[in-house]
PDB file of C-alpha atoms in Angstrom:
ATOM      1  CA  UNK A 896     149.249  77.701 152.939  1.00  0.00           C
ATOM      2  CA  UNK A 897     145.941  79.060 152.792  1.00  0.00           C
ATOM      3  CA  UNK A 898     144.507  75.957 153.332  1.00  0.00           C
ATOM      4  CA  UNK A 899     145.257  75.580 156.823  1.00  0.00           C
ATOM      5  CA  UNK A 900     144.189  78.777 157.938  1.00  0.00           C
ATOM      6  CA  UNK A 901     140.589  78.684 156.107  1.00  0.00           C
ATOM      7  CA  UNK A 902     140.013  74.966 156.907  1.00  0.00           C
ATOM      8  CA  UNK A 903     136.664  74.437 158.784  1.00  0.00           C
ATOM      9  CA  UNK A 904     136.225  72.183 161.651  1.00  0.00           C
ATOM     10  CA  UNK A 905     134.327  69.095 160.959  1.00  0.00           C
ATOM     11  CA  UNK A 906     131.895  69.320 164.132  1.00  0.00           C
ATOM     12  CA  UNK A 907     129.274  72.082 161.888  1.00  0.00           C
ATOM     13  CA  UNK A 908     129.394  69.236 159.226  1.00  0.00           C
ATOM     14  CA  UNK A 909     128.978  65.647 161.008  1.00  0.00           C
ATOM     15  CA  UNK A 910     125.615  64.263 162.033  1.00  0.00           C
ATOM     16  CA  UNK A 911     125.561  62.871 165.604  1.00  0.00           C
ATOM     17  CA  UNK A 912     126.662  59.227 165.143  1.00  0.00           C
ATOM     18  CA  UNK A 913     125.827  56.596 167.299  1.00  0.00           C
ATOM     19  CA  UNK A 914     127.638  55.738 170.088  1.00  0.00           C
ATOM     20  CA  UNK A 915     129.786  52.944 168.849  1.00  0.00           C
ATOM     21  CA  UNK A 916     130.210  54.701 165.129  1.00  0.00           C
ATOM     22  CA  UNK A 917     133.757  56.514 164.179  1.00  0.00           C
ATOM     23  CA  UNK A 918     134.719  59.513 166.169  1.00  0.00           C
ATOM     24  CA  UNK A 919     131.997  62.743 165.583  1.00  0.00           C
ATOM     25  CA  UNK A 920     134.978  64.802 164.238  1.00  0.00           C
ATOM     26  CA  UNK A 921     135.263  62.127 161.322  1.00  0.00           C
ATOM     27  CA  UNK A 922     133.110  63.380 158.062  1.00  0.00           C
ATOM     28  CA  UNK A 923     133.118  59.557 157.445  1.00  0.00           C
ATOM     29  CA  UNK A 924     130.150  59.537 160.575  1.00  0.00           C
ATOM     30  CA  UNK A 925     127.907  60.854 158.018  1.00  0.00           C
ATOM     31  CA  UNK A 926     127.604  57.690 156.361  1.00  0.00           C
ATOM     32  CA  UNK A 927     127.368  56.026 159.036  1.00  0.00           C
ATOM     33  CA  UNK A 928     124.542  53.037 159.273  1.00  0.00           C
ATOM     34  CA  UNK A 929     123.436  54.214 155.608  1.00  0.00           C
ATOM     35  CA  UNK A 930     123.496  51.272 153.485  1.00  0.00           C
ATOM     36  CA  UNK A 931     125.403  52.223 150.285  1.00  0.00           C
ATOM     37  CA  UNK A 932     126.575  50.584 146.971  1.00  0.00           C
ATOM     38  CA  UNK A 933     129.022  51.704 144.643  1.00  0.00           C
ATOM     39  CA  UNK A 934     128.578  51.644 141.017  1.00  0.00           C
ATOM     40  CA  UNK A 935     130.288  48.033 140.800  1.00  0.00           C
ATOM     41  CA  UNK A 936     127.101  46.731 142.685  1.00  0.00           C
ATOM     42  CA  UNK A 937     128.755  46.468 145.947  1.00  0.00           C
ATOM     43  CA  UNK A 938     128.690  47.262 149.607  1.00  0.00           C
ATOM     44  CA  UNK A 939     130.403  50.626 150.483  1.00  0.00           C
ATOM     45  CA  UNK A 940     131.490  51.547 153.895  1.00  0.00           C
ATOM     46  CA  UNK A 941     133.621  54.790 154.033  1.00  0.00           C
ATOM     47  CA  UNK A 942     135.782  52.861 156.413  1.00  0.00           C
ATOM     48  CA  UNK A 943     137.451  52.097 152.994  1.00  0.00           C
ATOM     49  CA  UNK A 944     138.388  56.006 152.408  1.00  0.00           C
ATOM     50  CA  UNK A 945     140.129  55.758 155.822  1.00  0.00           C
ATOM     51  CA  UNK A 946     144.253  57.017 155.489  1.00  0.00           C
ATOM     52  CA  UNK A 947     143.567  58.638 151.650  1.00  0.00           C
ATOM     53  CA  UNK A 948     142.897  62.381 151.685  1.00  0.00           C
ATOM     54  CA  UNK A 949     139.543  62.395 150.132  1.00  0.00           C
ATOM     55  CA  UNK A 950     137.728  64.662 148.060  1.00  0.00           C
ATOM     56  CA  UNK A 951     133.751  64.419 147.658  1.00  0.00           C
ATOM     57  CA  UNK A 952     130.943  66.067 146.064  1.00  0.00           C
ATOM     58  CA  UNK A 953     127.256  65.135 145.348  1.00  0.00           C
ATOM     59  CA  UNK A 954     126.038  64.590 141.528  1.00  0.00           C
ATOM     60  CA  UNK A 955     123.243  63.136 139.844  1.00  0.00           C
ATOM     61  CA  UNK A 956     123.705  61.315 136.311  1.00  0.00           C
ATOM     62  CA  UNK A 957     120.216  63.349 134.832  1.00  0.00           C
ATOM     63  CA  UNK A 958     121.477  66.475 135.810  1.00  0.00           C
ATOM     64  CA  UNK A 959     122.790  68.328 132.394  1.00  0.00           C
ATOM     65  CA  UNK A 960     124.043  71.380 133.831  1.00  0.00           C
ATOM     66  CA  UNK A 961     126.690  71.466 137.122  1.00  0.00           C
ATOM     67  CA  UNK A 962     127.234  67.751 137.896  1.00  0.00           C
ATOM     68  CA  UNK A 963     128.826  66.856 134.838  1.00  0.00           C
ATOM     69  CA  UNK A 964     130.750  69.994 134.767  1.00  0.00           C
ATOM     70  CA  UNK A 965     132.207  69.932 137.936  1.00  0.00           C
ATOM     71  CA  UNK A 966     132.917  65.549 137.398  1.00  0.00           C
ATOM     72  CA  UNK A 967     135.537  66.510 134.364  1.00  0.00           C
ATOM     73  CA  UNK A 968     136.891  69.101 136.541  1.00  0.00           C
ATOM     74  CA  UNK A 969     137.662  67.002 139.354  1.00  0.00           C
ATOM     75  CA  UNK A 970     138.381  64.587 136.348  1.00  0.00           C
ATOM     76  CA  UNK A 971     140.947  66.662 135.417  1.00  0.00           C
ATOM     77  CA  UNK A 972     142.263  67.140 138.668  1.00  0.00           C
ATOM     78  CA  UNK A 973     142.349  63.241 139.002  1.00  0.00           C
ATOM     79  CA  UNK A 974     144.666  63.512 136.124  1.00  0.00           C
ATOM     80  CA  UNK A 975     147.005  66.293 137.679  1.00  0.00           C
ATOM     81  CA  UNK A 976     148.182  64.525 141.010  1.00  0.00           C
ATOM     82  CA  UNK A 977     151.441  62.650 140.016  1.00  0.00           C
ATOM     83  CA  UNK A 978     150.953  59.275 140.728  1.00  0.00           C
ATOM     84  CA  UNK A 979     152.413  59.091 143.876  1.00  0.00           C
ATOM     85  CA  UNK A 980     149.872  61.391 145.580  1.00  0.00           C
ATOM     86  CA  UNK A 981     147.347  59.766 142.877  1.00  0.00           C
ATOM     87  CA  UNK A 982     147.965  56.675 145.517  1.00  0.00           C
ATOM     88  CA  UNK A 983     147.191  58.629 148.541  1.00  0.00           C
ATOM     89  CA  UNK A 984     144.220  60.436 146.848  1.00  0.00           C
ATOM     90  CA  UNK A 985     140.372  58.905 146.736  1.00  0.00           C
ATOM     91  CA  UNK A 986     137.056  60.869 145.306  1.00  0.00           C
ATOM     92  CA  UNK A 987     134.196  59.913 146.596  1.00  0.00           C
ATOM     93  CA  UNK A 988     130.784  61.328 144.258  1.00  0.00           C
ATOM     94  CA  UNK A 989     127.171  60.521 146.119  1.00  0.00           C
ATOM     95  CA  UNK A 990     124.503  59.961 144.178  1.00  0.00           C
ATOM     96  CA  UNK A 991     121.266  62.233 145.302  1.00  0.00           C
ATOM     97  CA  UNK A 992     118.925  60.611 142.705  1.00  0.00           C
ATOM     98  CA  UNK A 993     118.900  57.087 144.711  1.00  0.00           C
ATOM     99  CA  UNK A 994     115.750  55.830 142.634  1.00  0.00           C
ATOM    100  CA  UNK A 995     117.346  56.709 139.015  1.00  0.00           C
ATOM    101  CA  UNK A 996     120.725  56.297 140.011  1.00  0.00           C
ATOM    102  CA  UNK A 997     121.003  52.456 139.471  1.00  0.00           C
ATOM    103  CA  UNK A 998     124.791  51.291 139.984  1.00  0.00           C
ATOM    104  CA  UNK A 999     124.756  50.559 136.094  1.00  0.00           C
ATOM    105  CA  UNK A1000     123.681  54.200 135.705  1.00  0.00           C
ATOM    106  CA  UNK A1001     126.729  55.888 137.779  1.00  0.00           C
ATOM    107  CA  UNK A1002     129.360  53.432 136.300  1.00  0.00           C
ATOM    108  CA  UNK A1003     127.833  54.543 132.557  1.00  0.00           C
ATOM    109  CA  UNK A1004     127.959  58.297 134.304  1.00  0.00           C
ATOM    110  CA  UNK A1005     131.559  57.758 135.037  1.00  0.00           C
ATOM    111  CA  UNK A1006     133.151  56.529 131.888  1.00  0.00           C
ATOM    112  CA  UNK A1007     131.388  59.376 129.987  1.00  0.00           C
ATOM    113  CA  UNK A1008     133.047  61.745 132.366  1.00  0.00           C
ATOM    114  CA  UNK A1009     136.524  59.947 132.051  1.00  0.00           C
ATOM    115  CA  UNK A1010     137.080  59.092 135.378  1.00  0.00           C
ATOM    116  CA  UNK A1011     139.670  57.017 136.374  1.00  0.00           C
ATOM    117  CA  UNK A1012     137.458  54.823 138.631  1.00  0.00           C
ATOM    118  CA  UNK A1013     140.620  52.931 140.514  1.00  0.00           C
ATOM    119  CA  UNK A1014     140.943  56.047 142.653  1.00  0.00           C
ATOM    120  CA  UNK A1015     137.358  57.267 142.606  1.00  0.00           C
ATOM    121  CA  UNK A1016     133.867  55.647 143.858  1.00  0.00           C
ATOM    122  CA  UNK A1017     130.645  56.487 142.780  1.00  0.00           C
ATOM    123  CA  UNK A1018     127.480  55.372 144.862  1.00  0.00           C
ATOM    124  CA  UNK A1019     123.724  55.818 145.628  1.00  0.00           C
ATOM    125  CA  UNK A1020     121.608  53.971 148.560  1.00  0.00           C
ATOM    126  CA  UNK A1021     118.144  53.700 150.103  1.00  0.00           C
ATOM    127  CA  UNK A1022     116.348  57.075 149.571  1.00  0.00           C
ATOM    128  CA  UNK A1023     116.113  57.452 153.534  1.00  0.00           C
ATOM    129  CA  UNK A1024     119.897  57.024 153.721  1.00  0.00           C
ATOM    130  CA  UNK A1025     120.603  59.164 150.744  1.00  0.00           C
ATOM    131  CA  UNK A1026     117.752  61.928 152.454  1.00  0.00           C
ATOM    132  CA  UNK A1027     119.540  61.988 156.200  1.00  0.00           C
ATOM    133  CA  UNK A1028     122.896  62.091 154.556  1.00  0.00           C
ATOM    134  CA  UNK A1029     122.048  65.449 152.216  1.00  0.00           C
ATOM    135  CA  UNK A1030     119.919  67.080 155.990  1.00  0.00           C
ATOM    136  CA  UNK A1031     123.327  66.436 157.788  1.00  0.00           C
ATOM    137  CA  UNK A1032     125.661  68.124 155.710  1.00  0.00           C
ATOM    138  CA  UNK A1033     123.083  70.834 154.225  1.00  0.00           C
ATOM    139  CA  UNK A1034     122.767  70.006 150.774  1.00  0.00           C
ATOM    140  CA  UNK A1035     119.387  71.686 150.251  1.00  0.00           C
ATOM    141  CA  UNK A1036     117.846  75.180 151.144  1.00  0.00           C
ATOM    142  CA  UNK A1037     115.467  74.922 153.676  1.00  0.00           C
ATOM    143  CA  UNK A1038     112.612  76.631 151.437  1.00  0.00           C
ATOM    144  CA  UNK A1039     109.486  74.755 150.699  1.00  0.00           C
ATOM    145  CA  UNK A1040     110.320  75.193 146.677  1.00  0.00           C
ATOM    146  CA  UNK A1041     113.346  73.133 146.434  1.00  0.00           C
ATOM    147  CA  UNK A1042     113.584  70.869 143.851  1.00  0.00           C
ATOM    148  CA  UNK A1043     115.091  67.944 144.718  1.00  0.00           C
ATOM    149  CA  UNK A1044     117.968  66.678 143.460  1.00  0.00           C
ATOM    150  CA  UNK A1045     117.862  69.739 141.031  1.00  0.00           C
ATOM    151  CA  UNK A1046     118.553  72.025 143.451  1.00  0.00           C
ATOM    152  CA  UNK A1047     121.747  70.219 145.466  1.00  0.00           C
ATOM    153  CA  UNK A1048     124.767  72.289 146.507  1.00  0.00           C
ATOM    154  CA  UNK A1049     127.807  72.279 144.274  1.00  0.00           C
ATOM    155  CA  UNK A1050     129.999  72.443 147.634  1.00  0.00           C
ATOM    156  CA  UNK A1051     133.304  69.818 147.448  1.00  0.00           C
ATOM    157  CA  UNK A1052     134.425  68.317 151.041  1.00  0.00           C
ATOM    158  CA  UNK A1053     138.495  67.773 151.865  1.00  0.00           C
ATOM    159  CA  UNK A1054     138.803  65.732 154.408  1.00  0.00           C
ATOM    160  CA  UNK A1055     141.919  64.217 155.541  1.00  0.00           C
ATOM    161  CA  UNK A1056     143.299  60.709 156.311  1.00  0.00           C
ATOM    162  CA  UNK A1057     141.645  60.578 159.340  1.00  0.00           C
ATOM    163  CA  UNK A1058     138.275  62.129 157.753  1.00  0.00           C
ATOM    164  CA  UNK A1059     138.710  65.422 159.100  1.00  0.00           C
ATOM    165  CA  UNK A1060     137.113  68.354 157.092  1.00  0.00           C
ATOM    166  CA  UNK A1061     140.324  70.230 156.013  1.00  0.00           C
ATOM    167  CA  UNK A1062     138.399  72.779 153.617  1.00  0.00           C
ATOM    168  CA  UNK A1063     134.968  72.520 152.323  1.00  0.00           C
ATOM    169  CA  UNK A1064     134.621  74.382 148.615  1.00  0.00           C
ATOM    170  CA  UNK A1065     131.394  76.222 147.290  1.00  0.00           C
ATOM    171  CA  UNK A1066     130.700  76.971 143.693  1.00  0.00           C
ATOM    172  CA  UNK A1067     129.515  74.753 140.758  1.00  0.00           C
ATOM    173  CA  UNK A1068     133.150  75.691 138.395  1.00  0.00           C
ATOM    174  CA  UNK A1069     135.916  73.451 140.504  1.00  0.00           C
ATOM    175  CA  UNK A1070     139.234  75.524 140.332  1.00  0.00           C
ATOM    176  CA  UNK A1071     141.053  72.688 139.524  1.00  0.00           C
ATOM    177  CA  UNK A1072     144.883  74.611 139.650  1.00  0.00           C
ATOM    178  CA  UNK A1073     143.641  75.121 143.302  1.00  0.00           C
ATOM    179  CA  UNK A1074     142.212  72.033 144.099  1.00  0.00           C
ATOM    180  CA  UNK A1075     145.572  70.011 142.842  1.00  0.00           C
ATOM    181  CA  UNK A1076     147.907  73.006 144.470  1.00  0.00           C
ATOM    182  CA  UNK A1077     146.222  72.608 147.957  1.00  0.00           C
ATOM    183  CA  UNK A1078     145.598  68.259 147.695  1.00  0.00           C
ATOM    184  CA  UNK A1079     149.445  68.931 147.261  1.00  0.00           C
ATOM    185  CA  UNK A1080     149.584  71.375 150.340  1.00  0.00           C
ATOM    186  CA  UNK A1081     148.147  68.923 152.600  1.00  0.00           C
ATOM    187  CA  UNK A1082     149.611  66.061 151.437  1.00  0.00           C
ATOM    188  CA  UNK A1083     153.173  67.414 152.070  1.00  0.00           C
ATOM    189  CA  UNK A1084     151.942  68.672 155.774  1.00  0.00           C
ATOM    190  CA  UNK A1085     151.027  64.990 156.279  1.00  0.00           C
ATOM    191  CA  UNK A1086     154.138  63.603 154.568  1.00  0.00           C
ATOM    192  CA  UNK A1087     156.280  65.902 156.664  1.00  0.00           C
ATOM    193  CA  UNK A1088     158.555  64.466 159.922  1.00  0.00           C
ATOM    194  CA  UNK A1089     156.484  64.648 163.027  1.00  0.00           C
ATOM    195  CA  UNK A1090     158.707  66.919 165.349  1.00  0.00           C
TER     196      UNK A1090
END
């Protein structure tokens, strides 16, 4: 149940949309206007994500170190859900190398990491689009020496159905028994008669 108590509000991590974009609560505003594709070569709006519980995080397919760590744990959790929440369950994974990150590149990335890509989207877009989505949600220290997209925070997003931040996760080694217990967690709150 500690997911409901520690879950952050979703105002600190939304960029201000524009006026006729999805509500600013929605984590889904960050994308909004950005022109993305996903690693099948086509259009991605995160309208799509809309009534799944999502999970994201931000990788790069040069990085040797975190990103593919932390894509076969969230592989792994993948794996966990039963299938039933499997179906209510979408990962999204952002690409923060837009110039090497090709669509061929992240769809190579992904079957190397296992992933079972009919519940989880890999994309990458127009530098500028990729740039104001990582200064929205934080992604980088502010400090001149950053090395970019080296230097990226490991953090995961949970949002809901409705794209509401639920919990937002730091740390480059995903605890994937907690990840699958709390998915669960807020699944079943969701799932549960409205009173």
């Amino acid at each position: 149940m500690a997911l409901i108590g520690v879950a952050l509000g979703a105002g600190s991590a939304t960029a201000k949309p524009p006026a006729d974009s999805r509500p600013v609560g929605s984590f889904h505003a960050n994308f909004q206007g950005a022109r993305l594709i996903d690693q099948d070569g086509r259009p991605f709006d995160a309208a799509r994500l809309e009534g799944h519980i999502v999970l994201v995080n931000f990788i790069f397919t040069g990085c040797s170190t975190v990103c593919p760590l932390q894509t076969r744990a969230l592989a792994e959790v993948q794996r966990q859900l039963s299938p039933a929440l499997r179906s209510r369950v979408r990962l999204l994974s952002v690409s923060l190398d837009p110039l090497g990150d090709t669509p061929q590149a992240l769809k190579r990335f992904a079957r190397r990491m296992e992933v079972d890509l009919s519940g989880w989207t890999f994309v990458t877009g127009r530098p500028q689009d990729i740039e104001r989505i990582s200064d929205a949600l934080r992604l980088y220290r502010p400090e001149k020496d950053v090395r970019k997209p080296d230097d990226h925070s490991t953090a995961l997003w949970l949002l809901d159905p409705q794209g509401s931040l639920r919990m937002r996760y730091s740390g480059s080694s995903p605890d994937v028994n907690r990840l699958v217990r709390e998915i669960g967690v807020l699944d079943a709150l969701l799932q549960a008669p409205k009173s």
